[in-house]
Amino acid sequence: MIITFKQTVTPEIQQAFHSKFRNLRKQVFMSGLRMAVVGLDQYRFTDHESEVIEQIISETPSYVQASRNFHPADSTVQLPHSKIGANAFTIMAGPCSVESEDHIRRMAEIARLGGASVLRGGAFKPRTSPYTFQGLGEKGLRYLRKAADENGMDVITEVMDETHVPLVAEYTDVMQIGARNMQNFSLLKAVGKTAIPVALKRGMAASIDDLLNASEYIASNGNTDIILIERGIRTFDHKYTRNTFDVAAVPVLQKLTHYPVIVDPSHAVGFRDLVAPAAYAGTAAGASGIIVEIHDRPEKAVSDGPQALKPDDYLTMAKCIAALRKCMESWED
Amino acid sequence: MIITFKQTVTPEIQQAFHSKFRNLRKQVFMSGLRMAVVGLDQYRFTDHESEVIEQIISETPSYVQASRNFHPADSTVQLPHSKIGANAFTIMAGPCSVESEDHIRRMAEIARLGGASVLRGGAFKPRTSPYTFQGLGEKGLRYLRKAADENGMDVITEVMDETHVPLVAEYTDVMQIGARNMQNFSLLKAVGKTAIPVALKRGMAASIDDLLNASEYIASNGNTDIILIERGIRTFDHKYTRNTFDVAAVPVLQKLTHYPVIVDPSHAVGFRDLVAPAAYAGTAAGASGIIVEIHDRPEKAVSDGPQALKPDDYLTMAKCIAALRKCMESWED
Amino acid sequence: MIITFKQTVTPEIQQAFHSKFRNLRKQVFMSGLRMAVVGLDQYRFTDHESEVIEQIISETPSYVQASRNFHPADSTVQLPHSKIGANAFTIMAGPCSVESEDHIRRMAEIARLGGASVLRGGAFKPRTSPYTFQGLGEKGLRYLRKAADENGMDVITEVMDETHVPLVAEYTDVMQIGARNMQNFSLLKAVGKTAIPVALKRGMAASIDDLLNASEYIASNGNTDIILIERGIRTFDHKYTRNTFDVAAVPVLQKLTHYPVIVDPSHAVGFRDLVAPAAYAGTAAGASGIIVEIHDRPEKAVSDGPQALKPDDYLTMAKCIAALRKCMESWED
Amino acid sequence: MIITFKQTVTPEIQQAFHSKFRNLRKQVFMSGLRMAVVGLDQYRFTDHESEVIEQIISETPSYVQASRNFHPADSTVQLPHSKIGANAFTIMAGPCSVESEDHIRRMAEIARLGGASVLRGGAFKPRTSPYTFQGLGEKGLRYLRKAADENGMDVITEVMDETHVPLVAEYTDVMQIGARNMQNFSLLKAVGKTAIPVALKRGMAASIDDLLNASEYIASNGNTDIILIERGIRTFDHKYTRNTFDVAAVPVLQKLTHYPVIVDPSHAVGFRDLVAPAAYAGTAAGASGIIVEIHDRPEKAVSDGPQALKPDDYLTMAKCIAALRKCMESWED
């Protein structure tokens, strides 16, 4: 149940409702004038109580905090150098893996040159095979942080493991949950207990509802600084693209949830020459940003080389995206 | 095998090659200086023959005529009022079904107002259940033709049935093959024997290769005026969208084939409020046009009402697409 | 709406109901004491009428004739040499394509030796590429019929094309509709107008409802001698199997429909060494039979060689299936 | 590379090879006379070395320890009361969740009555929504262990979380990794470091290769007591079944790997009345066992009630499976 209070409600009255539902052993969440009570479908309010209630929504999705019913306005995630969501558009760029101190620094410069305000790079890598490069670990985090700081950028990097959360939290501005861990509920709970924004990637076979329910594991633990990432789903056709880029998930999610939605064209398509068209598609569909992989010598990249944009292509793409966004801003007049 | 002749080759010499391969019982196709010989991987040419040969490509895809190897430049389909492909962008719009003479006329006016040069409308409808509306038949074709003519537009309509090909050919400028008939090879052969351009929709579970092989059934029967339509594929997620719009299929197809590729956001997403974002995505990904369903009273439409755009929304979308296209044209400088 | 009449109803009274609904322009179908009225949800019957009515089911699936509500008992398809459905188990076997008079005769002998009572073989082949073998046509049908007759077997063969229906009907006992034509509605209507039993293969991306609705195109044209074939669906995983064998579709379909359900392990898995386990699985899941491809020299087969069982493997498999069936018959005691 | 030594090789010589490759910084695994060297494709052996080598396989799959090349014979997992794999057939049964001490005890008795030697039950539950029952935790483990011990059974239960591994290891004979955690690589490494057998469920969108690569995360950490579970994959059709039961994965996996493969019909189909046919299918396809959910009052179950078999249905199914297995044993003669 979601209760919308009248403007006239006082904090004390809201607190009284809160206590009452807690006494019924219900989980209660607040967002401005709205109160969500999990697992409560019906309730007989006293006349006195009804006076402060504007509206009651009985049927709510299981991802109640993520829902527009609970939080109608777009939510935004504020980082030191970036604002994500609402009318902003954010570019996150960088190599798949942090490879060396020097390399990540050069990639950061290129990323920034294209307008990226967030630097990506993996220090802990979720690889299909245990025998391939697993990332530089803490050393990688250190290099990544330094490269971002030198360029006035924020950091996004993946955390794969509940036990690494405190370590990764020391270095990053956004903790990324990878597609393979989207339903690693222990990890979701762990990042939900931190105050670090979380970027949650859609799993390969995750429905829209699955993704939003996964976000609820983070929110129900106290952290609502959440960004959702569409990165392609697994379908019958993966000969010419690595995944199927579900671009319509952008407006679908924006209808259902207030969290910012960004797209990852690199993983969605998996081949360099398709990344830019996919990025344009995601931008035009209304995404709040993109996250892309870049590399100066992709043929030598330690991971995911085939999908990394070369610097020149990245810069050209960034210019086109800027033009698209400018065009789109004029639509709203 | 694809043979590229030197500029100096004469028609007589080309004809000699042609006859030679025909005598080997091979199918041979010509496109400018290129000759495709189906099923021939190796051949020992005489010195004399080699003199006129610029290049030989031994390994060719089974969809040889569709391939960029055989026809490197974009091909275009010329209709009385529209040019489809290359640098052009074409809007096709109209109701799902032709419902009445008056209705299709009103829809045609709205379609044209938004910049559409092709009027769509179904007279023979492929419905999942035999007990639902199956279309007005020839009467519908007549109304559709008339409405298009009055508005200076071309006609696209579906042909479901080999035996209907001559009838539909009398009324339409483009024969559409629906997703469910994409591998109805008898129908493909039949339209391949006409001189009417064919718009081939990707099947629900058709891979990119399946689509191009299906186009080859049309081309191998003599008709290479082919348009490909991405209209969404069937995946595990169909709660909030009817299909999954595979927007990356646009650049993938453009890489492999010279045929124009357009997108059908209406069927791809299936719900009115998602059509515009999907259309923008398809446009930004580089499609040569869109085909969309419009209806003035979608709740009364005899088929596919939920996905039909209302006139105002269609006109707004058309304006945004025009702006997008203008923006994209500036990229090429 | 499905009306179940009381045992006491007379043909005249049933006819009166029939005429009445026809006058309301409704399609009406009869099966014993049951009458289905398409598109009628509610009706106010007179007291007099109500006296002969046992039960009324208002909500019926769109595939009303296929449904168990309309025809609770298993239906069977009777061929000269085979009874398909109910407690029977039928083996259909033969090569993918009819290759020559001699070859199909030898294959027929092997098929019969393994207990097959129906001989399969394609004379018109739906091939992905137009440049591959398309079948022997009428000559193939003639060889197939002769081989079956010599061995006291029935014939099943594919019809791909509405215009071929009369020709194929001359030679076959069962007309097969291939997966790619499952929603070729013109073809479904055409075979629905014949009196020849139809075996309808599930399309690669066809849901259970799609398959049953497709069967309704046949039934609504008068032909209810229908067999359904599960032959694998297209999913994300097609590296080690050609399709994904949806074995649970067998009990699902048996719950919803009275038509016999058989399985095609050859196309489902696509590789010889997996055919037998898949056939056992389908048998154990309760299928009414299997249809399998056999070939004495699969490496020389003109189509689908990799999935053809060699004679010895076929005979071993057939023996195991016979044992399985015997085991399963004892369950019912 | 996989090296097969001659029978005459001594441990000392094998050790010499081992050291040599370790010095090249390669991971080396041994299995009898076979040695796998990860990431080594070519090597020039001395004549002296070549004398003890029977065979060299240069190209190996990334899941080298799982492969039949490395371990040709079926491997088995020995528990106190069960042997899993090779010619054995194992039934694992129990409720989805441990609900109470009394309930799990009653379920254990029924499970055993049907021939199950392993008791299943969840104490930590991976639920889609954070607001639903998450399991009894350690209390649940205690009840489960006790119920198994009282009935002379082994225990299988899920571990969701790296930090819970030591706790769960205290109580269980087999640690189950759920489908959602199949690529939770940190968890896989953690269970790989224990000596407790691991049952790894295939992820919803996991290819066969993904599953085997995931198993390699366990094996490469030292634990090769691995059981693979096919539990249905996510496809376009989930109206009448929860997932699509990929029964052909059983023979596919058995061809590629030596680990025992069992099937989980409960999760694969998701509805009680389809569980038995799916279980028969899996058995007939050659699985080494089944894992099923049972409940005496499924409508009151705290999780997954709709797919739980009632005791009577379970016992009937168990009897039929026993008959099937007996029938299948006779095939091998």
CSV table of C-alpha atoms in Angstrom, one decimal, chain D residues 3-316:
chain,number,residue,atom,x,y,z
D,3,ILE,CA,49.1,-35.0,-21.9
D,4,THR,CA,48.3,-38.7,-21.5
D,5,PHE,CA,51.2,-40.6,-20.0
D,6,LYS,CA,52.0,-44.2,-20.7
D,7,GLN,CA,51.2,-46.7,-18.0
D,8,THR,CA,54.9,-47.0,-17.4
D,9,VAL,CA,55.3,-43.5,-16.1
D,10,THR,CA,56.5,-43.0,-12.5
D,11,PRO,CA,55.2,-40.5,-10.0
D,12,GLU,CA,58.6,-38.9,-10.1
D,13,ILE,CA,58.5,-38.3,-13.8
D,14,GLN,CA,55.0,-36.9,-13.6
D,15,GLN,CA,56.2,-34.6,-10.8
D,16,ALA,CA,59.1,-33.5,-13.0
D,17,PHE,CA,56.6,-32.5,-15.8
D,18,HIS,CA,54.5,-30.8,-13.2
D,19,SER,CA,57.3,-28.7,-11.8
D,20,LYS,CA,58.5,-27.7,-15.3
D,21,PHE,CA,55.1,-26.3,-16.3
D,22,ARG,CA,54.6,-24.6,-13.0
D,23,ASN,CA,57.9,-22.9,-13.6
D,24,LEU,CA,56.4,-21.7,-16.9
D,25,ARG,CA,53.7,-20.1,-14.6
D,26,LYS,CA,51.1,-22.5,-16.0
D,27,GLN,CA,48.3,-24.0,-14.0
D,28,VAL,CA,48.6,-27.8,-14.0
D,29,PHE,CA,45.9,-30.4,-13.1
D,30,MET,CA,46.3,-34.2,-12.8
D,31,SER,CA,43.8,-37.0,-13.2
D,32,GLY,CA,45.3,-40.4,-13.2
D,33,LEU,CA,47.6,-40.7,-16.2
D,34,ARG,CA,46.4,-37.4,-17.6
D,35,MET,CA,47.9,-33.9,-17.1
D,36,ALA,CA,46.2,-30.7,-18.1
D,37,VAL,CA,48.3,-27.6,-18.6
D,38,VAL,CA,46.2,-24.5,-18.9
D,39,GLY,CA,47.1,-22.1,-21.6
D,40,LEU,CA,49.7,-24.2,-23.2
D,41,ASP,CA,49.0,-25.0,-26.9
D,42,GLN,CA,52.4,-26.2,-28.1
D,43,TYR,CA,55.5,-27.5,-26.5
D,44,ARG,CA,58.6,-29.1,-27.9
D,45,PHE,CA,59.3,-32.1,-25.7
D,46,THR,CA,62.7,-33.7,-25.5
D,47,ASP,CA,63.0,-37.2,-26.8
D,48,HIS,CA,63.4,-38.4,-23.3
D,49,GLU,CA,60.1,-36.9,-22.3
D,50,SER,CA,58.3,-38.1,-25.4
D,51,GLU,CA,59.1,-41.6,-24.4
D,52,VAL,CA,56.6,-41.6,-21.5
D,53,ILE,CA,53.9,-39.7,-23.4
D,54,GLU,CA,51.1,-41.7,-25.0
D,55,GLN,CA,49.1,-38.9,-26.5
D,56,ILE,CA,49.0,-35.1,-26.6
D,57,ILE,CA,45.8,-33.1,-27.2
D,58,SER,CA,46.6,-29.6,-28.1
D,59,GLU,CA,43.2,-28.0,-28.3
D,60,THR,CA,41.2,-28.3,-25.2
D,61,PRO,CA,38.0,-26.5,-24.1
D,62,SER,CA,38.4,-23.8,-21.5
D,63,TYR,CA,36.6,-26.1,-19.1
D,64,VAL,CA,39.5,-28.5,-19.3
D,65,GLN,CA,39.0,-30.4,-16.0
D,66,ALA,CA,35.3,-30.9,-16.7
D,67,SER,CA,36.1,-32.3,-20.2
D,68,ARG,CA,36.0,-36.0,-21.2
D,69,ASN,CA,39.4,-35.5,-22.7
D,70,PHE,CA,40.8,-35.0,-19.3
D,71,HIS,CA,38.7,-37.5,-17.5
D,72,PRO,CA,37.1,-40.0,-20.0
D,73,ALA,CA,35.3,-42.2,-17.4
D,74,ASP,CA,32.2,-41.0,-15.6
D,75,SER,CA,33.1,-39.5,-12.3
D,76,THR,CA,31.0,-40.2,-9.3
D,77,VAL,CA,30.2,-38.3,-6.1
D,78,GLN,CA,30.2,-40.4,-3.0
D,79,LEU,CA,28.0,-39.3,0.0
D,80,PRO,CA,27.5,-41.3,3.2
D,81,HIS,CA,24.2,-42.7,2.0
D,82,SER,CA,24.3,-42.2,-1.8
D,83,LYS,CA,26.5,-42.7,-4.8
D,84,ILE,CA,25.8,-40.2,-7.6
D,85,GLY,CA,26.8,-40.8,-11.2
D,86,ALA,CA,27.9,-43.7,-13.4
D,87,ASN,CA,25.3,-46.4,-13.3
D,88,ALA,CA,23.6,-45.1,-10.2
D,89,PHE,CA,20.3,-43.2,-10.1
D,90,THR,CA,19.6,-40.9,-7.2
D,91,ILE,CA,16.4,-39.3,-6.0
D,92,MET,CA,16.7,-36.1,-4.1
D,93,ALA,CA,13.4,-34.8,-2.6
D,94,GLY,CA,12.1,-32.5,0.0
D,95,PRO,CA,10.3,-29.2,0.4
D,96,CYS,CA,11.4,-26.0,-1.3
D,97,SER,CA,12.0,-24.3,2.1
D,98,VAL,CA,12.6,-25.8,5.5
D,99,GLU,CA,9.5,-24.6,7.3
D,100,SER,CA,9.6,-26.1,10.7
D,101,GLU,CA,11.3,-29.0,12.6
D,102,ASP,CA,8.2,-31.1,12.4
D,103,HIS,CA,7.4,-30.4,8.8
D,104,ILE,CA,10.9,-31.2,7.4
D,105,ARG,CA,10.8,-34.5,9.5
D,106,ARG,CA,7.5,-35.5,7.9
D,107,MET,CA,8.7,-34.6,4.4
D,108,ALA,CA,11.9,-36.6,5.0
D,109,GLU,CA,9.9,-39.7,5.8
D,110,ILE,CA,7.9,-39.3,2.6
D,111,ALA,CA,11.0,-38.6,0.5
D,112,ARG,CA,12.7,-41.7,1.8
D,113,LEU,CA,9.6,-43.8,1.3
D,114,GLY,CA,9.8,-42.9,-2.4
D,115,GLY,CA,13.4,-44.0,-2.6
D,116,ALA,CA,15.1,-40.7,-2.1
D,117,SER,CA,18.5,-41.0,-0.4
D,118,VAL,CA,19.1,-37.2,-0.3
D,119,LEU,CA,16.9,-34.7,1.5
D,120,ARG,CA,16.6,-31.3,0.0
D,121,GLY,CA,15.3,-28.1,1.7
D,122,GLY,CA,16.3,-24.4,1.6
D,123,ALA,CA,17.4,-22.5,4.7
D,124,PHE,CA,18.7,-19.5,2.7
D,125,LYS,CA,16.3,-18.7,-0.1
D,126,PRO,CA,17.2,-16.6,-3.2
D,127,ARG,CA,13.8,-14.9,-3.7
D,128,THR,CA,13.1,-12.5,-6.5
D,129,SER,CA,11.6,-9.9,-4.1
D,130,PRO,CA,13.3,-8.8,-0.9
D,131,TYR,CA,10.0,-8.7,0.8
D,132,THR,CA,9.2,-12.4,0.7
D,133,PHE,CA,10.3,-15.2,3.0
D,134,GLN,CA,14.1,-15.5,3.0
D,135,GLY,CA,14.4,-18.8,4.9
D,136,LEU,CA,15.0,-19.9,8.5
D,137,GLY,CA,18.8,-19.6,8.3
D,138,GLU,CA,20.9,-21.7,10.6
D,139,LYS,CA,17.8,-23.0,12.5
D,140,GLY,CA,16.6,-24.4,9.2
D,141,LEU,CA,19.9,-26.1,8.6
D,142,ARG,CA,19.7,-27.7,12.0
D,143,TYR,CA,16.2,-29.1,11.4
D,144,LEU,CA,17.2,-30.3,7.9
D,145,ARG,CA,20.3,-32.2,9.2
D,146,LYS,CA,18.3,-33.8,12.0
D,147,ALA,CA,15.5,-34.9,9.7
D,148,ALA,CA,18.0,-36.4,7.3
D,149,ASP,CA,19.9,-38.2,10.0
D,150,GLU,CA,16.8,-39.7,11.5
D,151,ASN,CA,16.0,-41.1,8.1
D,152,GLY,CA,19.5,-42.2,7.1
D,153,MET,CA,19.6,-39.7,4.3
D,154,ASP,CA,22.1,-37.1,3.0
D,155,VAL,CA,21.5,-33.4,2.8
D,156,ILE,CA,21.6,-31.0,-0.1
D,157,THR,CA,20.9,-27.3,0.6
D,158,GLU,CA,21.7,-24.0,-1.1
D,159,VAL,CA,24.5,-21.7,-0.2
D,160,MET,CA,23.9,-18.2,-1.5
D,161,ASP,CA,26.7,-16.3,0.0
D,162,GLU,CA,30.5,-16.7,0.3
D,163,THR,CA,30.4,-15.7,4.0
D,164,HIS,CA,27.9,-18.5,4.7
D,165,VAL,CA,30.0,-21.3,3.2
D,166,PRO,CA,31.6,-22.4,6.5
D,167,LEU,CA,28.2,-22.4,8.3
D,168,VAL,CA,26.4,-24.3,5.6
D,169,ALA,CA,29.3,-26.7,5.3
D,170,GLU,CA,28.8,-27.8,8.9
D,171,TYR,CA,25.4,-29.1,8.1
D,172,THR,CA,25.2,-30.3,4.6
D,173,ASP,CA,26.6,-33.2,2.4
D,174,VAL,CA,26.1,-31.3,-0.8
D,175,MET,CA,26.2,-27.5,-1.3
D,176,GLN,CA,23.8,-26.4,-4.0
D,177,ILE,CA,24.6,-23.3,-6.1
D,178,GLY,CA,21.4,-21.8,-7.4
D,179,ALA,CA,20.7,-20.8,-11.0
D,180,ARG,CA,20.9,-17.1,-10.1
D,181,ASN,CA,24.4,-17.6,-8.7
D,182,MET,CA,25.7,-19.8,-11.4
D,183,GLN,CA,28.1,-17.0,-12.4
D,184,ASN,CA,28.7,-15.6,-8.9
D,185,PHE,CA,32.4,-16.4,-9.4
D,186,SER,CA,33.4,-15.4,-5.8
D,187,LEU,CA,30.9,-18.0,-4.4
D,188,LEU,CA,32.1,-20.6,-6.9
D,189,LYS,CA,35.7,-20.1,-5.7
D,190,ALA,CA,34.7,-20.3,-2.1
D,191,VAL,CA,32.9,-23.6,-2.5
D,192,GLY,CA,35.8,-24.8,-4.7
D,193,LYS,CA,38.1,-24.4,-1.7
D,194,THR,CA,36.0,-26.8,0.5
D,195,ALA,CA,35.9,-30.6,0.4
D,196,ILE,CA,32.1,-30.7,0.3
D,197,PRO,CA,30.5,-31.8,-3.0
D,198,VAL,CA,28.8,-29.1,-5.0
D,199,ALA,CA,25.6,-29.3,-7.1
D,200,LEU,CA,25.7,-26.5,-9.7
D,201,LYS,CA,22.4,-25.4,-11.2
D,202,ARG,CA,22.4,-24.2,-14.8
D,203,GLY,CA,21.6,-20.5,-15.0
D,204,MET,CA,18.4,-19.3,-16.7
D,205,ALA,CA,20.3,-18.0,-19.7
D,206,ALA,CA,23.4,-20.1,-19.4
D,207,SER,CA,24.7,-21.9,-22.4
D,208,ILE,CA,26.2,-25.4,-22.0
D,209,ASP,CA,29.6,-23.8,-22.2
D,210,ASP,CA,28.8,-21.2,-19.6
D,211,LEU,CA,27.7,-24.0,-17.2
D,212,LEU,CA,30.9,-26.0,-17.8
D,213,ASN,CA,33.1,-22.9,-17.4
D,214,ALA,CA,31.3,-22.2,-14.1
D,215,SER,CA,32.1,-25.7,-12.9
D,216,GLU,CA,35.7,-25.0,-13.8
D,217,TYR,CA,35.8,-22.2,-11.2
D,218,ILE,CA,35.0,-24.8,-8.6
D,219,ALA,CA,37.4,-27.4,-10.0
D,220,SER,CA,40.3,-25.0,-10.4
D,221,ASN,CA,40.1,-24.3,-6.7
D,222,GLY,CA,40.5,-27.9,-5.8
D,223,ASN,CA,37.1,-29.4,-5.5
D,224,THR,CA,36.1,-31.8,-8.3
D,225,ASP,CA,33.1,-33.4,-6.5
D,226,ILE,CA,30.7,-31.7,-8.8
D,227,ILE,CA,27.1,-32.5,-9.9
D,228,LEU,CA,25.4,-30.5,-12.7
D,229,ILE,CA,21.7,-29.8,-12.6
D,230,GLU,CA,19.5,-29.0,-15.6
D,231,ARG,CA,16.6,-27.0,-14.2
D,232,GLY,CA,15.0,-25.3,-17.3
D,233,ILE,CA,16.1,-22.3,-19.2
D,234,ARG,CA,14.3,-19.1,-19.9
D,235,THR,CA,12.7,-18.9,-23.4
D,236,PHE,CA,9.9,-17.0,-25.1
D,237,ASP,CA,7.3,-19.4,-23.8
D,238,HIS,CA,6.5,-19.3,-20.1
D,239,LYS,CA,2.8,-19.2,-20.0
D,240,TYR,CA,2.2,-22.9,-19.3
D,241,THR,CA,5.6,-23.8,-17.9
D,242,ARG,CA,7.8,-21.7,-15.7
D,243,ASN,CA,10.9,-22.4,-17.8
D,244,THR,CA,11.7,-24.6,-20.8
D,245,PHE,CA,13.0,-27.9,-19.7
D,246,ASP,CA,16.0,-28.5,-21.9
D,247,VAL,CA,16.0,-32.3,-21.6
D,248,ALA,CA,18.6,-32.7,-24.4
D,249,ALA,CA,21.1,-30.9,-22.2
D,250,VAL,CA,21.4,-34.2,-20.4
D,251,PRO,CA,23.0,-36.2,-23.3
D,252,VAL,CA,24.8,-33.1,-24.5
D,253,LEU,CA,26.5,-32.6,-21.1
D,254,GLN,CA,27.2,-36.3,-20.8
D,255,LYS,CA,29.1,-36.2,-24.1
D,256,LEU,CA,31.2,-33.2,-23.0
D,257,THR,CA,31.8,-33.9,-19.3
D,258,HIS,CA,32.3,-36.7,-16.8
D,259,TYR,CA,30.4,-35.0,-14.0
D,260,PRO,CA,27.0,-36.6,-13.1
D,261,VAL,CA,24.0,-34.7,-14.5
D,262,ILE,CA,20.7,-34.7,-12.7
D,263,VAL,CA,17.5,-32.9,-13.6
D,264,ASP,CA,15.2,-30.7,-11.6
D,265,PRO,CA,11.7,-31.1,-13.1
D,266,SER,CA,10.1,-29.0,-10.4
D,267,HIS,CA,11.8,-25.7,-11.4
D,268,ALA,CA,11.9,-26.7,-15.0
D,269,VAL,CA,8.1,-26.8,-15.4
D,270,GLY,CA,6.8,-25.0,-12.4
D,271,PHE,CA,3.4,-26.7,-12.2
D,272,ARG,CA,2.7,-29.8,-10.2
D,273,ASP,CA,0.8,-31.8,-12.9
D,274,LEU,CA,3.7,-31.5,-15.3
D,275,VAL,CA,6.5,-32.5,-12.9
D,276,ALA,CA,6.0,-36.3,-13.3
D,277,PRO,CA,6.1,-36.3,-17.2
D,278,ALA,CA,9.2,-34.1,-17.0
D,279,ALA,CA,10.8,-36.4,-14.5
D,280,TYR,CA,10.1,-39.4,-16.7
D,281,ALA,CA,11.6,-37.5,-19.7
D,282,GLY,CA,14.7,-36.7,-17.8
D,283,THR,CA,15.1,-40.2,-16.6
D,284,ALA,CA,14.6,-41.7,-20.0
D,285,ALA,CA,17.1,-39.2,-21.5
D,286,GLY,CA,19.7,-40.8,-19.2
D,287,ALA,CA,20.0,-38.4,-16.2
D,288,SER,CA,21.8,-39.7,-13.1
D,289,GLY,CA,19.0,-38.6,-10.9
D,290,ILE,CA,16.3,-36.1,-10.1
D,291,ILE,CA,15.7,-33.5,-7.5
D,292,VAL,CA,12.1,-32.7,-6.8
D,293,GLU,CA,10.0,-30.6,-4.5
D,294,ILE,CA,7.4,-32.2,-2.3
D,295,HIS,CA,4.9,-30.7,0.1
D,296,ASP,CA,1.9,-32.2,2.0
D,297,ARG,CA,-0.1,-28.9,1.8
D,298,PRO,CA,1.4,-27.1,-1.2
D,299,GLU,CA,-1.2,-24.4,-1.0
D,300,LYS,CA,0.3,-23.4,2.4
D,301,ALA,CA,3.9,-23.7,1.4
D,302,VAL,CA,6.0,-20.6,2.2
D,303,SER,CA,7.6,-20.8,-1.3
D,304,ASP,CA,7.0,-22.4,-4.7
D,305,GLY,CA,3.9,-24.3,-3.6
D,306,PRO,CA,2.5,-24.6,-7.2
D,307,GLN,CA,5.3,-26.8,-8.3
D,308,ALA,CA,5.5,-29.1,-5.2
D,309,LEU,CA,4.3,-32.7,-5.6
D,310,LYS,CA,1.8,-34.0,-3.1
D,311,PRO,CA,3.0,-37.1,-1.2
D,312,ASP,CA,0.8,-39.5,-3.1
D,313,ASP,CA,1.8,-38.1,-6.5
D,314,TYR,CA,5.4,-38.2,-5.5
D,315,LEU,CA,5.2,-41.9,-4.4
D,316,THR,CA,3.4,-42.8,-7.7
